[in-house]
CSV table of N, CA and C in Angstrom, one decimal:
chain,number,residue,atom,x,y,z
A,1,MET,N,72.8,51.2,-52.6
A,1,MET,CA,73.1,50.0,-51.8
A,1,MET,C,74.5,50.0,-51.2
A,2,THR,N,74.6,49.7,-49.9
A,2,THR,CA,75.9,49.7,-49.3
A,2,THR,C,76.7,48.4,-49.6
A,3,VAL,N,78.0,48.6,-49.7
A,3,VAL,CA,78.9,47.4,-49.9
A,3,VAL,C,79.4,46.9,-48.6
A,4,LEU,N,79.2,45.6,-48.3
A,4,LEU,CA,79.6,45.1,-47.0
A,4,LEU,C,81.1,44.7,-47.1
A,5,ALA,N,81.7,44.8,-45.9
A,5,ALA,CA,83.1,44.3,-45.9
A,5,ALA,C,83.1,42.7,-45.9
A,6,ALA,N,84.3,42.2,-46.1
A,6,ALA,CA,84.4,40.7,-46.2
A,6,ALA,C,83.8,39.9,-45.0
A,7,GLY,N,83.9,40.5,-43.8
A,7,GLY,CA,83.5,39.7,-42.6
A,7,GLY,C,82.1,40.0,-42.2
A,8,ASP,N,81.4,41.0,-42.8
A,8,ASP,CA,80.1,41.4,-42.4
A,8,ASP,C,79.0,40.4,-43.0
A,9,VAL,N,78.0,40.2,-42.2
A,9,VAL,CA,76.9,39.3,-42.7
A,9,VAL,C,75.6,40.0,-42.5
A,10,SER,N,74.7,39.9,-43.5
A,10,SER,CA,73.4,40.5,-43.4
A,10,SER,C,72.3,39.4,-43.8
A,11,PRO,N,71.3,39.4,-43.0
A,11,PRO,CA,70.2,38.4,-43.3
A,11,PRO,C,69.5,38.6,-44.5
A,12,GLY,N,69.3,39.9,-44.9
A,12,GLY,CA,68.6,40.2,-46.2
A,12,GLY,C,67.2,39.8,-46.2
A,13,LEU,N,66.7,39.7,-47.4
A,13,LEU,CA,65.3,39.4,-47.6
A,13,LEU,C,64.9,38.0,-47.2
A,14,LEU,N,65.7,37.1,-47.4
A,14,LEU,CA,65.4,35.7,-47.0
A,14,LEU,C,65.2,35.6,-45.4
A,15,GLY,N,66.1,36.3,-44.7
A,15,GLY,CA,65.9,36.3,-43.2
A,15,GLY,C,64.6,36.9,-42.8
A,16,PHE,N,64.2,38.0,-43.5
A,16,PHE,CA,63.0,38.7,-43.1
A,16,PHE,C,61.8,37.7,-43.5
A,17,VAL,N,61.8,37.1,-44.6
A,17,VAL,CA,60.7,36.2,-45.0
A,17,VAL,C,60.6,35.0,-44.0
A,18,VAL,N,61.7,34.5,-43.6
A,18,VAL,CA,61.7,33.3,-42.6
A,18,VAL,C,61.1,33.8,-41.3
A,19,VAL,N,61.5,34.9,-40.8
A,19,VAL,CA,60.9,35.4,-39.5
A,19,VAL,C,59.5,35.7,-39.7
A,20,ALA,N,59.1,36.3,-40.8
A,20,ALA,CA,57.7,36.6,-41.0
A,20,ALA,C,56.8,35.4,-41.1
A,21,LEU,N,57.3,34.3,-41.8
A,21,LEU,CA,56.6,33.1,-41.8
A,21,LEU,C,56.4,32.4,-40.5
A,22,ILE,N,57.5,32.5,-39.7
A,22,ILE,CA,57.4,31.9,-38.3
A,22,ILE,C,56.4,32.7,-37.5
A,23,GLY,N,56.3,34.0,-37.7
A,23,GLY,CA,55.3,34.8,-37.0
A,23,GLY,C,53.9,34.5,-37.4
A,24,VAL,N,53.7,34.3,-38.7
A,24,VAL,CA,52.3,33.9,-39.2
A,24,VAL,C,52.0,32.5,-38.7
A,25,ALA,N,52.9,31.6,-38.7
A,25,ALA,CA,52.6,30.2,-38.2
A,25,ALA,C,52.3,30.3,-36.7
A,26,LEU,N,53.0,31.1,-35.9
A,26,LEU,CA,52.7,31.2,-34.5
A,26,LEU,C,51.3,31.8,-34.2
A,27,TYR,N,51.0,32.8,-35.0
A,27,TYR,CA,49.6,33.4,-34.9
A,27,TYR,C,48.6,32.4,-35.2
A,28,MET,N,48.7,31.6,-36.2
A,28,MET,CA,47.7,30.6,-36.5
A,28,MET,C,47.6,29.5,-35.5
A,29,LEU,N,48.8,29.1,-34.9
A,29,LEU,CA,48.8,28.1,-33.9
A,29,LEU,C,48.1,28.6,-32.6
A,30,ILE,N,48.3,29.8,-32.2
A,30,ILE,CA,47.7,30.4,-31.0
A,30,ILE,C,46.2,30.5,-31.3
A,31,LYS,N,45.8,30.9,-32.5
A,31,LYS,CA,44.4,31.0,-32.8
A,31,LYS,C,43.7,29.7,-32.7
A,32,SER,N,44.3,28.6,-33.2
A,32,SER,CA,43.8,27.3,-33.2
A,32,SER,C,43.7,26.8,-31.7
A,33,MET,N,44.8,27.1,-30.9
A,33,MET,CA,44.8,26.6,-29.5
A,33,MET,C,43.6,27.3,-28.8
A,34,ASN,N,43.4,28.5,-29.0
A,34,ASN,CA,42.3,29.2,-28.3
A,34,ASN,C,40.9,28.6,-28.7
A,35,LYS,N,40.8,28.2,-29.9
A,35,LYS,CA,39.5,27.6,-30.4
A,35,LYS,C,39.4,26.2,-29.7
A,36,GLN,N,40.4,25.5,-29.6
A,36,GLN,CA,40.3,24.2,-28.9
A,36,GLN,C,40.1,24.3,-27.4
A,37,MET,N,40.7,25.3,-26.8
A,37,MET,CA,40.5,25.5,-25.4
A,37,MET,C,39.0,25.9,-25.0
A,38,THR,N,38.3,26.6,-25.9
A,38,THR,CA,37.0,26.9,-25.7
A,38,THR,C,36.0,25.7,-25.7
A,39,LYS,N,36.5,24.6,-26.3
A,39,LYS,CA,35.7,23.4,-26.4
A,39,LYS,C,35.8,22.6,-25.1
A,40,ILE,N,36.7,22.9,-24.2
A,40,ILE,CA,36.9,22.1,-23.0
A,40,ILE,C,35.8,22.5,-22.0
A,41,LYS,N,35.2,21.4,-21.5
A,41,LYS,CA,34.2,21.7,-20.4
A,41,LYS,C,34.8,21.5,-19.1
A,42,VAL,N,34.9,22.6,-18.3
A,42,VAL,CA,35.5,22.6,-17.0
A,42,VAL,C,34.4,22.6,-15.9
A,43,PRO,N,34.3,21.6,-15.0
A,43,PRO,CA,33.3,21.6,-14.0
A,43,PRO,C,33.5,22.8,-13.0
A,44,HIS,N,32.4,23.4,-12.6
A,44,HIS,CA,32.5,24.4,-11.6
A,44,HIS,C,32.5,23.8,-10.2
A,45,GLU,N,32.9,24.5,-9.2
A,45,GLU,CA,32.9,24.0,-7.8
A,45,GLU,C,31.5,23.5,-7.4
A,46,GLY,N,30.5,24.3,-7.7
A,46,GLY,CA,29.1,23.9,-7.3
A,46,GLY,C,28.7,22.6,-7.9
A,47,ASP,N,29.1,22.3,-9.1
A,47,ASP,CA,28.8,21.0,-9.8
A,47,ASP,C,29.5,19.9,-9.1
A,48,VAL,N,30.7,20.1,-8.7
A,48,VAL,CA,31.5,19.0,-8.0
A,48,VAL,C,30.8,18.7,-6.6
A,49,ASP,N,30.4,19.7,-5.9
A,49,ASP,CA,29.8,19.6,-4.6
A,49,ASP,C,28.5,18.8,-4.7
A,50,ASP,N,27.7,19.1,-5.7
A,50,ASP,CA,26.4,18.4,-5.9
A,50,ASP,C,26.6,16.9,-6.2
A,51,LYS,N,27.7,16.6,-7.0
A,51,LYS,CA,27.9,15.2,-7.3
A,51,LYS,C,28.4,14.5,-6.0
A,52,GLU,N,29.2,15.1,-5.2
A,52,GLU,CA,29.7,14.5,-3.9
A,52,GLU,C,28.5,14.2,-3.0
A,53,LYS,N,27.6,15.1,-2.9
A,53,LYS,CA,26.4,15.0,-2.0
A,53,LYS,C,25.5,13.9,-2.5
A,54,ALA,N,25.4,13.7,-3.8
A,54,ALA,CA,24.6,12.6,-4.4
A,54,ALA,C,25.1,11.3,-4.1
A,55,GLU,N,26.4,11.1,-3.9
A,55,GLU,CA,27.0,9.8,-3.7
A,55,GLU,C,26.8,9.3,-2.3
């Protein structure tokens, strides 16, 4: 193990764990967002034209 000088700073294991947890949380949020986006019903152009003609 190397000895650091008085002014040197190292993130160490705690820094790695924090970054890894943020990465896992981001992955889970994106996965959840994609699941929610697939539930959205978007009307197609043909559907909108048919409704306008019916009015």
